[in-house]
PDB file of C-alpha atoms in Angstrom:
ATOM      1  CA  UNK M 603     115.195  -8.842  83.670  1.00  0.00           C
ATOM      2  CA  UNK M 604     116.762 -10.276  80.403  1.00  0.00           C
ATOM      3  CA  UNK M 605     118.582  -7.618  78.261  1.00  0.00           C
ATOM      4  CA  UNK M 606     117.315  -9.074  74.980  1.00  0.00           C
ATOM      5  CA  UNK M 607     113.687  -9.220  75.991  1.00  0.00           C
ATOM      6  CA  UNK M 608     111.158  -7.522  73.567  1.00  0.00           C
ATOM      7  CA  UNK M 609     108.020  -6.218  74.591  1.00  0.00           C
ATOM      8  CA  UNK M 610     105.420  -8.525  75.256  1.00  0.00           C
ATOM      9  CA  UNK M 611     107.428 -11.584  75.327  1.00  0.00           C
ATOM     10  CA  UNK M 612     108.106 -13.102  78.795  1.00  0.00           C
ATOM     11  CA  UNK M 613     111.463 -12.187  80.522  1.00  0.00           C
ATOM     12  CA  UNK M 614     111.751 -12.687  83.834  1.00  0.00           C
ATOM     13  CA  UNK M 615     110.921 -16.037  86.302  1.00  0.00           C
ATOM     14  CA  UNK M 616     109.030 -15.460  89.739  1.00  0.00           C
ATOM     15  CA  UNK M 617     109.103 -17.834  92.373  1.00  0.00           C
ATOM     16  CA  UNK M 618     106.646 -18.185  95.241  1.00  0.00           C
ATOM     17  CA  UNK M 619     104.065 -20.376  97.265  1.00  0.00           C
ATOM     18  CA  UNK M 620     100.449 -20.809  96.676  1.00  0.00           C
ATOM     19  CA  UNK M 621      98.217 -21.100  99.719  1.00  0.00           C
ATOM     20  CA  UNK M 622      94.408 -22.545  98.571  1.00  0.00           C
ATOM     21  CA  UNK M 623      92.089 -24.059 100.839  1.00  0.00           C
ATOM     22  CA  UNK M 624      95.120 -24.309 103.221  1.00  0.00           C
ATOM     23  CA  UNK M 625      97.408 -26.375 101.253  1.00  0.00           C
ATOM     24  CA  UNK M 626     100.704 -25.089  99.965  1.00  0.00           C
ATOM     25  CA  UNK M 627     102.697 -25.558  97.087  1.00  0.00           C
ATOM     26  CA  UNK M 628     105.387 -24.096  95.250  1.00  0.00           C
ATOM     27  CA  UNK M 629     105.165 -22.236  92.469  1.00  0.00           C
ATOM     28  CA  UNK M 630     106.922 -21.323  89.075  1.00  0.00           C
ATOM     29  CA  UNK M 631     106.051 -19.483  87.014  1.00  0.00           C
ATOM     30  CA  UNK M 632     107.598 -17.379  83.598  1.00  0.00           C
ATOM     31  CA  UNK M 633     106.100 -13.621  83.377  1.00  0.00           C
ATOM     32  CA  UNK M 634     106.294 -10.067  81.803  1.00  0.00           C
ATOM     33  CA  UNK M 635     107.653  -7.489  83.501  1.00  0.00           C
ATOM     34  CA  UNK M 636     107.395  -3.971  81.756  1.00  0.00           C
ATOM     35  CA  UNK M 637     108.414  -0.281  82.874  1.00  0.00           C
ATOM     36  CA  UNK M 638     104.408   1.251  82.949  1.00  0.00           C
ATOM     37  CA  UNK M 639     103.544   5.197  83.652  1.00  0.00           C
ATOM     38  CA  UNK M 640     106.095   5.992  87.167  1.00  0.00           C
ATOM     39  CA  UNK M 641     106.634   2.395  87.946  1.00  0.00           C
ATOM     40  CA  UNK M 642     105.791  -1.594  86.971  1.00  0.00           C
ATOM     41  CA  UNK M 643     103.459  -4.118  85.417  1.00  0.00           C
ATOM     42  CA  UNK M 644     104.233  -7.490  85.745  1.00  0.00           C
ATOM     43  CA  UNK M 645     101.851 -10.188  84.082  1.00  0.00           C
ATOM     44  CA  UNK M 646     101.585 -13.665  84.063  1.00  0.00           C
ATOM     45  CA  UNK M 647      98.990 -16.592  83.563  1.00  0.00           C
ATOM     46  CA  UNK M 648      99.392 -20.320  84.335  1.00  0.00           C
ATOM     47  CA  UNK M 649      96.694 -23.108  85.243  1.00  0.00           C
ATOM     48  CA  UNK M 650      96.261 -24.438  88.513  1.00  0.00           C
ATOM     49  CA  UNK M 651      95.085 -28.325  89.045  1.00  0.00           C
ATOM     50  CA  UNK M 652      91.864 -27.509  91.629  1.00  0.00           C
ATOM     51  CA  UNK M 653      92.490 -31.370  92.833  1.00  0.00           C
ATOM     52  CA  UNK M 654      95.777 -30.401  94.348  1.00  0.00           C
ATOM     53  CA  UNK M 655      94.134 -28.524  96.980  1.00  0.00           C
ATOM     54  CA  UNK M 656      91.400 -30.843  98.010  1.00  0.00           C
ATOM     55  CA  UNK M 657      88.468 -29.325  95.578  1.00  0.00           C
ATOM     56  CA  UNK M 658      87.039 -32.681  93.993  1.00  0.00           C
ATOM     57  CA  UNK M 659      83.260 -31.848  93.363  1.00  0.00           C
ATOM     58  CA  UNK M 660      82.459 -32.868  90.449  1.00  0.00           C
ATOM     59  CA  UNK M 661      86.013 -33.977  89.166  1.00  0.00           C
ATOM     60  CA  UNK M 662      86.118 -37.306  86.460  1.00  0.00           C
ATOM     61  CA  UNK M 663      89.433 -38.312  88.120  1.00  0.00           C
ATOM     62  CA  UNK M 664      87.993 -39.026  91.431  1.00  0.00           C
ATOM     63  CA  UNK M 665      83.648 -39.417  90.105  1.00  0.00           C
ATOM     64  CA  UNK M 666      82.705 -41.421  87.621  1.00  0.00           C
ATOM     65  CA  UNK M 667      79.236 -41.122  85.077  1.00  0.00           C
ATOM     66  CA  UNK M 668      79.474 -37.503  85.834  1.00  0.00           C
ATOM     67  CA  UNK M 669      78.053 -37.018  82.002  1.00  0.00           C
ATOM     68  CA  UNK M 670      77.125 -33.272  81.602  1.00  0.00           C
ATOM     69  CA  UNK M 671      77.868 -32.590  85.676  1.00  0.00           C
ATOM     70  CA  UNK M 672      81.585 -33.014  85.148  1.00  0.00           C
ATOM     71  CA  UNK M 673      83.668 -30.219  86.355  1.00  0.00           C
ATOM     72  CA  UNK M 674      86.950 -29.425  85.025  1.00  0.00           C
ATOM     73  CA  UNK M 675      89.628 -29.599  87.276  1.00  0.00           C
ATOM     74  CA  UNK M 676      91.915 -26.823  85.838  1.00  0.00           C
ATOM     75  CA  UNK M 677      91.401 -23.060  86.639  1.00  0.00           C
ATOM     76  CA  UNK M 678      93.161 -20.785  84.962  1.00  0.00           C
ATOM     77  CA  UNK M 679      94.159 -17.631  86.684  1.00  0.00           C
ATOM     78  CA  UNK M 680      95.606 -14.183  85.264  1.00  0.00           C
ATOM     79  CA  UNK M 681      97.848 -12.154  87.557  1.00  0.00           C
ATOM     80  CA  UNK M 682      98.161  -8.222  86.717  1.00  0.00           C
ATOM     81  CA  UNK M 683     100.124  -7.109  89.385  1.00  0.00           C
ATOM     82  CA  UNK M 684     101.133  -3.110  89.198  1.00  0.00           C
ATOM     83  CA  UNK M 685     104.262  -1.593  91.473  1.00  0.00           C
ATOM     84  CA  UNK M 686     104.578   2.030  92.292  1.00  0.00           C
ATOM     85  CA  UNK M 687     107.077   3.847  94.571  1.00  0.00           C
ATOM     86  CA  UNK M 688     106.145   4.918  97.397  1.00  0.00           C
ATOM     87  CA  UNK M 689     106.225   8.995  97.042  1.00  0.00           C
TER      88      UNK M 689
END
């Protein structure tokens, strides 16, 4: 955690691997991390590119004269992830 961080700016960087539809990749991402009642909140949002993992229905980049059926292919996701010791 950085030292200088105020609250609700992002200060720390979590790593990982994203599993969808049964293709991985690796993942990035900057995030909040904040003391919260006898333990942790950590928060974080970032888009995800649906075509990456083999979900093309409906997608302009792969379907063309979709008109009003097009689908768009970022999702944007919201992690809320609280940590508690075990007692």
């Amino acid at each position: 955690m950085d030292p200088d961080a105020r609250e609700g700016q992002l200060n720390v960087s979590v790593e990982g691997v994203i599993r969808i539809r049964g293709v991985e990749q690796q993942l990035a991402l900057d995030a909040q991390l904040a003391a919260w009642e006898n333990g942790y909140v950590l928060q974080c949002q970032f888009d995800l590119d649906r075509t990456h993992f083999g979900a093309i229905y409906g997608s302009g980049r792969f379907f063309a004269k979709l008109g009003k059926h097009l689908v768009n292919d970022l999702v944007s996701v919201q992690v809320n992830a609280v940590f508690k010791p075990r007692v």
